[in-house]
Amino acid sequence: MSGTIKVLNVAEKPSVAKSVSGILSRNQGLRVRDGRSRFNRIFEFNYSVRGQPCHMLFTSVTGHLMELEFEDRFRKWHSCDPADLYHAPVRKHVPEDKMDIKRTLEEEARRCQWLVLWLDCDREGENIAFEVIDVCRAVNCHLTTRRARFSALIEREIHHAMQNLVDPNQWFSDAVDARQEIDLRIGASFTRFQTMMLRDKFVIDSATDDRNLVLSYGPCQFPTLGFVVERYWEVQSHEPEEFWTINCSHKLDEGVATFNWMRGHLFDHTCVVIIYEMCVQEPTATVTAVRHQEKRKYPPYPLSTIELEKRASRYFRMSSEHTMKVAEDLYQAGFISYPRTETDCFSSRTDLHLLFWKLNLIGMPCWILKAIVQEQQEHPEWGSYAQRLLDPRTSLWRNPSSGGHDDKAHPPIHPTKFSTGEHNWSQDHRKLYDLVVRHFLACVSQPAVGAETTVEIDIAGELFSTSGRVILERNYLDVYRYESWGGSMIPTYTLGQQFIPTSLTLDTGVTRPPPLLSEADLLSCMDKAGIGTDATMHDHIKKLLDRFYATKDSNTRFSPTKLGEALVMGYDDMGHELWKPNLRSMMEFDMKEVSVGNKRKDEVLATCLQQMKACFLDARLNKVKLLEALAVFFERSNQAAGDDNHAAGEVVRQCGLCRESSMVLKKNRDGNFMVGCLGFPQCRNAIWLPGSVLEAAVTSNICGSCNPGPVYLIQFKFRQLEIPPGFNANHLGCIGGCDDTLRQLIEICGTGSRMSARGRGPTTTSSNVQRSSSRQGACLYCQQTGHFSNDCPSQFSGSRNSRSRTNSQNGEPSVPCSTCGTPCVLRTANTANNRGRKFYSCPSQDCNFFIWEDDHNNGSGGRSIPRAGINGSASNSSRGGGGRGRFGQNGARAADVTFVSATGDPISGRRCYVCGDPSHFANVCPNRGM
DNA sequence: GCAAGGTC
């Protein structure tokens, strides 16, 4: 074998390896042996490339060989802040179930000189090609790597590809790399964020075990959900509107003609009544036009995957996911062609492709198509139709028309083997095989022909029309029983003929909402917007059902679940279009630019991820919108408060102690805020914030002085009466050590958790030791060392939690709150103007009574400082929710909407979260303020 | 436990 080159050939799937080996070897000297994977066998034969004798080894992968994933330390959900996932290192690796294929490639690559890649000629195929290259080059760096380009499994094309090998296309592969990385980072970050934030806070009753519930986000699944929700909202917001119309009928011996008013219908009752009365007063009808036309109803285009799914859903109510599973079975058993195809035309190439299936048939394309028809002649149901098709005297044959799509890889779905039904077929296998065969026979048939007559009449100046149809030739309708074309007879009329109508009625009706989306509608929406591929659309639909985001009724129509609607509502209230298809469309546009070399992968990745991270951070900053939306539909969980401590918070900075995890802002069981390390319990670094903090949210502002950065500033809102006068209730603070105001408040007011008796003593102590190292001096009150100001023996009270103890310990007379009567707490101010001055404040959360001790002693009445009420805070948080057209295009607003289901039943559990009124949502609540 | 894309 000296001078013979050993060539390792790799195809994307086993069937292609087998087909190409058969073509190249001409089935001469073709041997086959098993590899390590039982699906991916190895074919061996000799071949000559431009005079160079080659020993060919031909094997395959099964789609992608590798997966993209985060490095180990980012893979656990609590290992990092989800925002870190936008820059966490990722790696491609071969998953365990593909290791046997990898080993086969390695073993064969070691003893070869060339590697020829026969992956599908699309972007994914090119990416898989590079995965194969990576694996093979790792064990044999001397491999010469070439790419075979082919678009059909036909002899001429395959030989041409082998004799004209090219280089793999890096741009195509780069586009897929970018898509994979973006999908992973966006999907994982949003999924972790919304799952960890929402799952335990609400009783999500749709799931049987909400502990395992995953609230996933994906750039394909969410727009798919968006389509469902948007249509649902349209249905919900529809306001039935009454309209009126005039109908006319004319009964003769030969039949009845029903004439429709050519104005259709009007919404102005008075106007219609006036016109109607005119007609009644002068009811003589004059025929003003009689038109005869020949109409054709054309057969469908050749069958693509999406059409197969849509038609199986429409005709058999089969889910797209189940359809693809059954189609895969039929394909594997050889009864139908490859079921994942975008092609809906039998172009010359795909005709030649069919030639491969029908070896030895040479001639015009229609002969090849006819060979398939020929095979069906013996079928008991459509055999006679197939015979008629092939009989030139019937003129039933017609070359199929083109739907205009060609993926250059696979022909339209068509039958490849005759069957009257196999013993192991289910009813669904039979139905789907029938559909594929009947569809194919219909495609190559003449259209149905009908004679249509239209008659127009004039009554008192108003025009009416009617039409009738007689089917002259059924043609393809004879075999394609799924479609019908109604025929209706009308009497004969002549131009100028006059008659008195049998009836002239003024009728009324109401407008109806659009129907909920059917599975076929949903597939159309996805196809139009470019969501998913023909091979994955059904997966995205199934995912909506699996995640409890949507349900499908017996009529295959989709409604969002409360969970699905709440999630979309939450993001919509934020003003984000994360649930709309635009994001995916923009990504696809960028991928296209990478694949043609107009943009670089790194450039697109950087831009896209930067934008998505900003979007993520903004969404997290506005997470209250999601919480509010969930609260519309679900009860708060009992665990909600308790588990807040464990929920992932917003990142403030990298932990300076363990240097591995992030420090995040959290709210504890007792309602107090702290900044803790995500590495807990391994790392116990924590900063306890003042107990007087009412609200705290991490902002995107970064402290300019604290290191190591970035340290994100926190927007605090303090309870006004729990901080000394002179301090502002709103404070943008830094926990990095530079913020004197915050430091003083911590020391004056104390921290909630330190004082709470929850047995966290050792932990709290150690973490406060951590914290104490960063601050200067000692007690701010008495300037003594050995204690902090909140424990200062020279003042009576320090923290909110020690108020009652301090009072009772010191036997302070309790002053009743003049507003609510609750005994007040005596506290000490520590501001520049009032240092040491004592004041009473009401401990009640709902009361703001405040009085200086000396004013009280002087008989002053004190004052009550207004605090934002429930309505006030709700109005702030829900502002901006309305007016974005959520409730359809006709301007209907939620305030006008009565919430009823599609069946007319009132929907329970849905109410305005501002005032509780079930008749509207909060975005249009009259009580929410501006 | 997260995505979407191949394919068995």
Short mmCIF file of N, CA and C in Angstrom, two decimals, chain A residues 245-247 261 271-281 462 504-506:
data_model
loop_
_atom_site.label_atom_id
_atom_site.label_comp_id
_atom_site.label_asym_id
_atom_site.label_seq_id
_atom_site.Cartn_x
_atom_site.Cartn_y
_atom_site.Cartn_z
N THR A 245 -76.60 44.72 10.18
CA THR A 245 -76.48 44.47 8.74
C THR A 245 -77.86 44.17 8.15
N ILE A 246 -77.95 44.22 6.85
CA ILE A 246 -79.22 43.92 6.18
C ILE A 246 -79.02 42.67 5.32
N ASN A 247 -79.86 41.72 5.49
CA ASN A 247 -79.78 40.50 4.68
C ASN A 247 -81.02 40.37 3.81
N TRP A 261 -75.31 42.10 2.15
CA TRP A 261 -75.20 43.56 1.96
C TRP A 261 -73.74 43.88 1.64
N CYS A 271 -78.22 54.70 11.36
CA CYS A 271 -77.89 54.72 9.94
C CYS A 271 -78.44 53.47 9.24
N VAL A 272 -78.23 52.31 9.85
CA VAL A 272 -78.68 51.06 9.24
C VAL A 272 -80.21 51.02 9.20
N VAL A 273 -80.85 51.54 10.24
CA VAL A 273 -82.32 51.54 10.26
C VAL A 273 -82.87 52.39 9.12
N ILE A 274 -82.25 53.55 8.91
CA ILE A 274 -82.71 54.44 7.83
C ILE A 274 -82.58 53.74 6.47
N ILE A 275 -81.41 53.12 6.25
CA ILE A 275 -81.19 52.43 4.97
C ILE A 275 -82.17 51.26 4.82
N TYR A 276 -82.35 50.57 5.91
CA TYR A 276 -83.26 49.41 5.89
C TYR A 276 -84.69 49.84 5.52
N GLU A 277 -85.11 50.94 6.14
CA GLU A 277 -86.47 51.42 5.87
C GLU A 277 -86.63 51.84 4.41
N MET A 278 -85.56 52.42 3.86
CA MET A 278 -85.60 52.77 2.42
C MET A 278 -85.80 51.53 1.57
N CYS A 279 -85.07 50.46 1.95
CA CYS A 279 -85.16 49.20 1.19
C CYS A 279 -86.56 48.60 1.31
N VAL A 280 -87.11 48.67 2.51
CA VAL A 280 -88.43 48.08 2.74
C VAL A 280 -89.50 48.84 1.96
N GLN A 281 -89.31 50.17 1.88
CA GLN A 281 -90.29 50.98 1.16
C GLN A 281 -90.23 50.75 -0.34
N GLU A 462 -79.17 50.38 -2.63
CA GLU A 462 -78.22 49.57 -1.86
C GLU A 462 -77.86 48.32 -2.64
N LEU A 504 -86.38 40.43 3.74
CA LEU A 504 -85.42 41.52 3.86
C LEU A 504 -85.34 41.82 5.36
N THR A 505 -84.24 41.48 5.96
CA THR A 505 -84.19 41.57 7.43
C THR A 505 -83.05 42.49 7.89
N LEU A 506 -83.31 43.14 9.01
CA LEU A 506 -82.26 43.92 9.66
C LEU A 506 -81.72 43.04 10.79
#
